[in-house]
XYZ file of C-alpha atoms in Angstrom:
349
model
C 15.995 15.949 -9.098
C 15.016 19.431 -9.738
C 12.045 18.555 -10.774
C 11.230 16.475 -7.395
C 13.135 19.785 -5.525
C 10.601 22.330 -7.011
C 7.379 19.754 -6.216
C 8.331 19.704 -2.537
C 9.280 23.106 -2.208
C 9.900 24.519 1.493
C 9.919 20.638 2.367
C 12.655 19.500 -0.290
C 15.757 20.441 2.249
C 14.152 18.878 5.061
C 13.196 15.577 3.199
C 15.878 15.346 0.591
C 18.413 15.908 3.447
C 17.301 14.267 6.287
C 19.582 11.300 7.393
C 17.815 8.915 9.961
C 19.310 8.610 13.544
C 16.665 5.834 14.992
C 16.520 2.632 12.884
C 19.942 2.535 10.611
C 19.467 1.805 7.275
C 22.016 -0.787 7.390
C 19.889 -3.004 9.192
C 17.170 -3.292 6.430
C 16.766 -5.365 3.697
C 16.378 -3.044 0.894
C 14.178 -3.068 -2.066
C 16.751 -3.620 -5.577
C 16.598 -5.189 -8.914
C 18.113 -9.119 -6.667
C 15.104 -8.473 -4.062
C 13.310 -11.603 -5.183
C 16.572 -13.545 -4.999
C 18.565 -12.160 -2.493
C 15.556 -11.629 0.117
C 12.185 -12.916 -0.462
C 13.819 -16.482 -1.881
C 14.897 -17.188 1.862
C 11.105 -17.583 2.695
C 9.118 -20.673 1.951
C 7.548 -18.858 -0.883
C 7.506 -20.935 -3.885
C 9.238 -20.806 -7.134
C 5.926 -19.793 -8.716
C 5.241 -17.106 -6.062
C 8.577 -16.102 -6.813
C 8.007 -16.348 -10.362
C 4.894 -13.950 -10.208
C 6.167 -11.264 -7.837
C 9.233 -11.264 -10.132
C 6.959 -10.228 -13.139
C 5.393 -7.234 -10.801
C 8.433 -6.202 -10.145
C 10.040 -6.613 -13.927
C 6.691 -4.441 -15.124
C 6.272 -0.625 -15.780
C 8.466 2.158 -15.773
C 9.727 0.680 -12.445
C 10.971 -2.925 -13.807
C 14.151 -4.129 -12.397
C 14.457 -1.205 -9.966
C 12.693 -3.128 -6.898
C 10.293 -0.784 -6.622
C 6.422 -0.405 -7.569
C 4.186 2.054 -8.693
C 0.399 0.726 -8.259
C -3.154 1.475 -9.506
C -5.623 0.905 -6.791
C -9.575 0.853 -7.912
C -11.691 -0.815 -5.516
C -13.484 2.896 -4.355
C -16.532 2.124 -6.193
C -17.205 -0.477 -3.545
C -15.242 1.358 -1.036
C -16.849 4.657 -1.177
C -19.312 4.294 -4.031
C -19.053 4.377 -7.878
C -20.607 7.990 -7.658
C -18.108 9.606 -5.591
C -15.086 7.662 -7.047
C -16.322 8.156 -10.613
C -18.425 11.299 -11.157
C -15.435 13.582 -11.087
C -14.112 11.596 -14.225
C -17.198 9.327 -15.431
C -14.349 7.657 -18.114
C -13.626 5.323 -15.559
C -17.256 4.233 -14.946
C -15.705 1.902 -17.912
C -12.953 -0.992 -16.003
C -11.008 -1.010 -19.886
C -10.191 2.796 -19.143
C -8.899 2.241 -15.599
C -7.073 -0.717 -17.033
C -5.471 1.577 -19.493
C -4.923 4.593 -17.329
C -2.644 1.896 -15.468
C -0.875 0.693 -18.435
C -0.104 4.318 -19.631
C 0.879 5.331 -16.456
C 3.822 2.827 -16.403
C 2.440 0.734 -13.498
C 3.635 -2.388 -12.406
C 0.034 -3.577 -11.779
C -3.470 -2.571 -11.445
C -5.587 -3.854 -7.964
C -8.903 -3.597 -8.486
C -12.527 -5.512 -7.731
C -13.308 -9.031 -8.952
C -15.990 -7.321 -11.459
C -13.942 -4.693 -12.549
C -11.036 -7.226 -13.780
C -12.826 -10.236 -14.600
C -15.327 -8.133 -16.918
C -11.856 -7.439 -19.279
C -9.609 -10.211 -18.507
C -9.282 -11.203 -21.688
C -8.306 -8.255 -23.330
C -5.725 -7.026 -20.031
C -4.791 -9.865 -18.019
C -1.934 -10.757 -20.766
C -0.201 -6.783 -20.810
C -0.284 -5.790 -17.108
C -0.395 -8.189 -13.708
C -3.533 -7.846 -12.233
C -4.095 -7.966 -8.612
C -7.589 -9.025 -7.401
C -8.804 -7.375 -4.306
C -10.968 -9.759 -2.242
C -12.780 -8.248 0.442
C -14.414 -4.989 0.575
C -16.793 -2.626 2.760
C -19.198 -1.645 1.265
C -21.583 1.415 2.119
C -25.080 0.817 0.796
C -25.985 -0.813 4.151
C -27.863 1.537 6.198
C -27.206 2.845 8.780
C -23.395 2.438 7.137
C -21.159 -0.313 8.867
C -17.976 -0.872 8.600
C -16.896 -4.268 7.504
C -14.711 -6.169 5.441
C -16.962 -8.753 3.345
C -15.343 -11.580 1.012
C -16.797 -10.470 -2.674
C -14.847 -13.249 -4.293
C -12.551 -16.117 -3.663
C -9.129 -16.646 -4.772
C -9.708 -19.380 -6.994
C -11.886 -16.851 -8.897
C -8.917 -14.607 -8.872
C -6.867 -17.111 -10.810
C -8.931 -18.561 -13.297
C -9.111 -14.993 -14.385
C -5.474 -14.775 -14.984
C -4.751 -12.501 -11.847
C -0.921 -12.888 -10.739
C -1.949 -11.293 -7.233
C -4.644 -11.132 -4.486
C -5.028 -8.311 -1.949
C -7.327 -8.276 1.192
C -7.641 -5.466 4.081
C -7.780 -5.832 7.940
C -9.091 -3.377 10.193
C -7.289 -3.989 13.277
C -8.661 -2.713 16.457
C -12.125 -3.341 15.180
C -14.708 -5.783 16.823
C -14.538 -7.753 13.218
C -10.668 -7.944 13.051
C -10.113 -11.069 14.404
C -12.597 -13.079 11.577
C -11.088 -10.852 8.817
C -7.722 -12.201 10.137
C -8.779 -15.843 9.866
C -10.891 -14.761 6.780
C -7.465 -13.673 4.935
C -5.069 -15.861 6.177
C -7.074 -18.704 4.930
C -7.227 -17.294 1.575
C -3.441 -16.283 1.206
C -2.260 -19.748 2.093
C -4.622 -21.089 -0.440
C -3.094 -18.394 -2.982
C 0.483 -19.241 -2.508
C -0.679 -22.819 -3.001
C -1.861 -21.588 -6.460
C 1.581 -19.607 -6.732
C -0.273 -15.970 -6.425
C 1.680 -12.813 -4.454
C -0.296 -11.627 -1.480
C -0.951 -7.970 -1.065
C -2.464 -6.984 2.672
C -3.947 -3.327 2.910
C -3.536 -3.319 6.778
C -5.504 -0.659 7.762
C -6.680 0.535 11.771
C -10.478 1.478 12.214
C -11.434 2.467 15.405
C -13.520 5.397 17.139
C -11.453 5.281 20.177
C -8.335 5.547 17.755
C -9.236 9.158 17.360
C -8.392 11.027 20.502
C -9.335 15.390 20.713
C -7.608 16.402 17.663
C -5.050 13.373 17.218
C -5.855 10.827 14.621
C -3.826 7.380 16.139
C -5.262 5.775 12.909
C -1.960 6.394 11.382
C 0.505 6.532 14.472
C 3.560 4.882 13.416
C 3.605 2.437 16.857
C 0.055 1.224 15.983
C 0.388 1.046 12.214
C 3.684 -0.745 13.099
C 1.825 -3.695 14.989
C -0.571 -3.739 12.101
C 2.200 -4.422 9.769
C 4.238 -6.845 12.075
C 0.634 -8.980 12.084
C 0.181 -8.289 8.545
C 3.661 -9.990 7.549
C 3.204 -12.755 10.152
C -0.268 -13.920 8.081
C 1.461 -14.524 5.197
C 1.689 -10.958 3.236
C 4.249 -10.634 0.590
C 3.659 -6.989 0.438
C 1.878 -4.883 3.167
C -0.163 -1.664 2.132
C -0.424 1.033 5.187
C -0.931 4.362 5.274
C 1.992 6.253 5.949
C 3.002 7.642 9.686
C 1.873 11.246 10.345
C 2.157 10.867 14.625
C 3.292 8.502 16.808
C 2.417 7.251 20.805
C -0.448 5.946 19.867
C -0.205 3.121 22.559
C 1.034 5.888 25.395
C -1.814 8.553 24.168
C -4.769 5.393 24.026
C -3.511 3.962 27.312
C -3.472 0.064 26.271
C -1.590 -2.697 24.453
C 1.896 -2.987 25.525
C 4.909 -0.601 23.967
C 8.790 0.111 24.965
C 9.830 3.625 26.032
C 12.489 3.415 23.120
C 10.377 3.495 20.450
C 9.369 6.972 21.628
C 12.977 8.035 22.506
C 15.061 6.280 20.385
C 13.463 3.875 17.457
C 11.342 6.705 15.859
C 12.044 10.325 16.320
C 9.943 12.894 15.085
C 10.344 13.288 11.642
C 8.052 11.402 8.620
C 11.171 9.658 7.553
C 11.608 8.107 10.671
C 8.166 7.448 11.453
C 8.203 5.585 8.377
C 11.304 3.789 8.638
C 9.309 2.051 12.225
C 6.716 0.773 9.336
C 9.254 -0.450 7.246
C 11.032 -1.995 10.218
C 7.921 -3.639 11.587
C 7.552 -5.522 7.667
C 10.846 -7.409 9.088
C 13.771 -4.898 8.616
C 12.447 -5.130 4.991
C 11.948 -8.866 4.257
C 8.509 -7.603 3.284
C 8.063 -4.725 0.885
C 6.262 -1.749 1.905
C 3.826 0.401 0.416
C 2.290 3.552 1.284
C -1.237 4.559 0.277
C -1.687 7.517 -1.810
C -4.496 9.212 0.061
C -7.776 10.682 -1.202
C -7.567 13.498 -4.143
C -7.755 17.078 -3.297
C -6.290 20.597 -4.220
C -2.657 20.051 -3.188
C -2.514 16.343 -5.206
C 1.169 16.371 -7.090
C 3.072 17.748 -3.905
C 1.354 15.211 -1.703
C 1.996 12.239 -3.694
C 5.778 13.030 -4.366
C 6.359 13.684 -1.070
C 4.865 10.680 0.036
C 6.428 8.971 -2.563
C 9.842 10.738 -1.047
C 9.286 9.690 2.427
C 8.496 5.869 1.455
C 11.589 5.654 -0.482
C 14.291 7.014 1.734
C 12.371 5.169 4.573
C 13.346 2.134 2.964
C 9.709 1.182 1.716
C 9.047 -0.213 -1.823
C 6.521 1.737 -3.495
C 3.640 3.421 -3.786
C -0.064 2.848 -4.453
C -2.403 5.543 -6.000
C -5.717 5.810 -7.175
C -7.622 8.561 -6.917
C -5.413 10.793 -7.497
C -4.438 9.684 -10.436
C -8.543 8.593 -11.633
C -10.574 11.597 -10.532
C -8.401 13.243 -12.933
C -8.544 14.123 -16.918
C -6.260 11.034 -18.187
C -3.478 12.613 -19.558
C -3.152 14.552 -15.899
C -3.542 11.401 -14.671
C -0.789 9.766 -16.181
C 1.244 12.516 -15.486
C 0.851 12.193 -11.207
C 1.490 8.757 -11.868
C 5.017 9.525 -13.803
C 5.948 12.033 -11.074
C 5.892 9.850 -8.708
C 7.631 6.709 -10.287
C 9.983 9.844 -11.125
C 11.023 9.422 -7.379
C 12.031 6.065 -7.344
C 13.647 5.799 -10.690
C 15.955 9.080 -9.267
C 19.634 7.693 -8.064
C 19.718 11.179 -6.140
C 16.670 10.563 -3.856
C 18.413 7.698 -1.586
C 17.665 5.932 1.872
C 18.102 7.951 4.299
């Protein structure tokens, strides 16, 4: 706990301490070592579904806590293989990413078809895998922003993955195919008894208003994750809350006074406690997004990793942070913040 305390510095009081007046915590179904069986088994998931989350859970420094600590790679489709992998050109190599995942204690490693299938053999057998579907890719020019299908789940499978994960953007002129894109492929993956992971993202110009970036208000992100959990998500990815009034600022959708005045009061634990509370009080496990890498890297992933957990979320998920680093440094970020969750003093607020 010191440790976390002297991470977060001038923050630690006001994030350690903070107990949440909007959402009680008592109404949420809370990640734990019986989440399988006390909350995801009242679903129609099946026993093999079950099975498989149960062995993401059971994996990594995290096992039998409820919570995850995840290594995301899909940047070099994402944002390029240059600017993912020139600060650390290691990881130009999938077995190294692979391995920066196992020696970071994570429960799983979600990365492109190519990057998995190409060391399956070795890997699929010591850490669950997690196959990420769709991606948008940048080469097209003049840059679009799409999510394309790069592989199916049935590919996903046969090379031993335990997972799939797809991303929306909702509020863009594509969302509604992606939605019928992905929902189509998770029901065919819990037929096949594989957990579904759903990053589900906003992209929108109009999202950006002056100098407020709605792309992360907590009532819009909310709505993302309330549709991503009613398609079929077992977990649901989403960048965490930094604003709120997204609807009020952007003038359209439809919203409730309370969630301004009451639900979700100004403060990131509360803004993130509306995510958590949009995933079904819980039902469905949420994970924050690590963010890109920059100067400030440990504090910003423990604090997010601070502000998911007392929200009531289940994890986090962090790549390059973690990969556009020297491995060993790496591995380190990747302790500190699976630090967080394994800490019986850091609790729900």
């Amino acid at each position: 706990m010191d440790e976390i305390e002297r991470i977060l510095g001038g923050e630690a009081e006001s994030l350690l301490g903070y107990e949440c007046r909007g959402i009680s915590r008592n109404h949420l179904h809370l990640p734990g070592p019986d989440y399988v069986s006390q909350v995801l088994a009242d679903s129609n998931r099946s026993n093999v579904v079950l099975r498989n989350l149960q062995t993401i859970l059971g994996h990594g420094r995290l096992g039998g806590t409820g919570y995850v600590s995840i290594l995301p790679v899909d940047q070099g489709v994402e944002h390029s293989a240059g600017a993912s992998f020139a600060p650390n050109p290691l990881y130009f190599d999938p077995a190294n990413l692979v391995e920066l995942a196992i020696e970071g204690g994570c429960n799983a490693i979600a990365s492109t078809y190519g990057v998995l299938a190409s060391v399956s053999r070795r890997y699929a057998h010591k850490i669950p895998f997690l196959v990420k579907l769709n991606h948008n890719e940048l080469l097209t020019y003049p840059n679009e922003y799409d999510q394309t299908l790069f592989a199916n789940v049935d590919q996903a499978f046969e090379l031993g993955a335990v997972a799939v994960g797809a991303t929306i953007y909702f509020g863009s002129p594509e969302s509604r195919r992606q939605i019928e894109e992905v929902s189509q492929a998770f029901e065919r993956a819990h037929e096949l008894g594989m957990v579904t992971v759903l990053w589900a993202y906003l992209r929108n110009p109009a999202f950006k208003q002056d100098d407020a970036d709605y792309h992360t208000a907590a009532d819009l992100t909310g709505q993302a994750n309330h549709l991503a959990v009613t398609i079929g998500a077992d977990i649901v990815k989403q960048k965490q809350a930094t604003v709120n009034g997204g609807f009020k600022a952007l003038d359209f959708g439809k919203t409730h006074e309370r969630v301004y005045s009451e639900l979700a009061p100004d403060h990131p634990i509360e803004l993130a406690r509306y995510q958590v509370a949009n995933c079904y009080m819980g039902r469905i496990g949420l994970i924050n997004s690590g963010g890109s890498s920059g100067s400030d890297d440990l504090h910003q992933a423990v604090r997010t990793a601070v502000i998911n957990k007392r929200a009531g979320g289940m994890g986090l998920i962090s790549g390059r942070k973690a990969f556009q680093k020297p491995m060993t440094e790496g591995v380190q970020l990747l302790h500190a913040i699976q630090d967080v969750y394994l800490s019986e003093a850091v609790t729900v607020a």
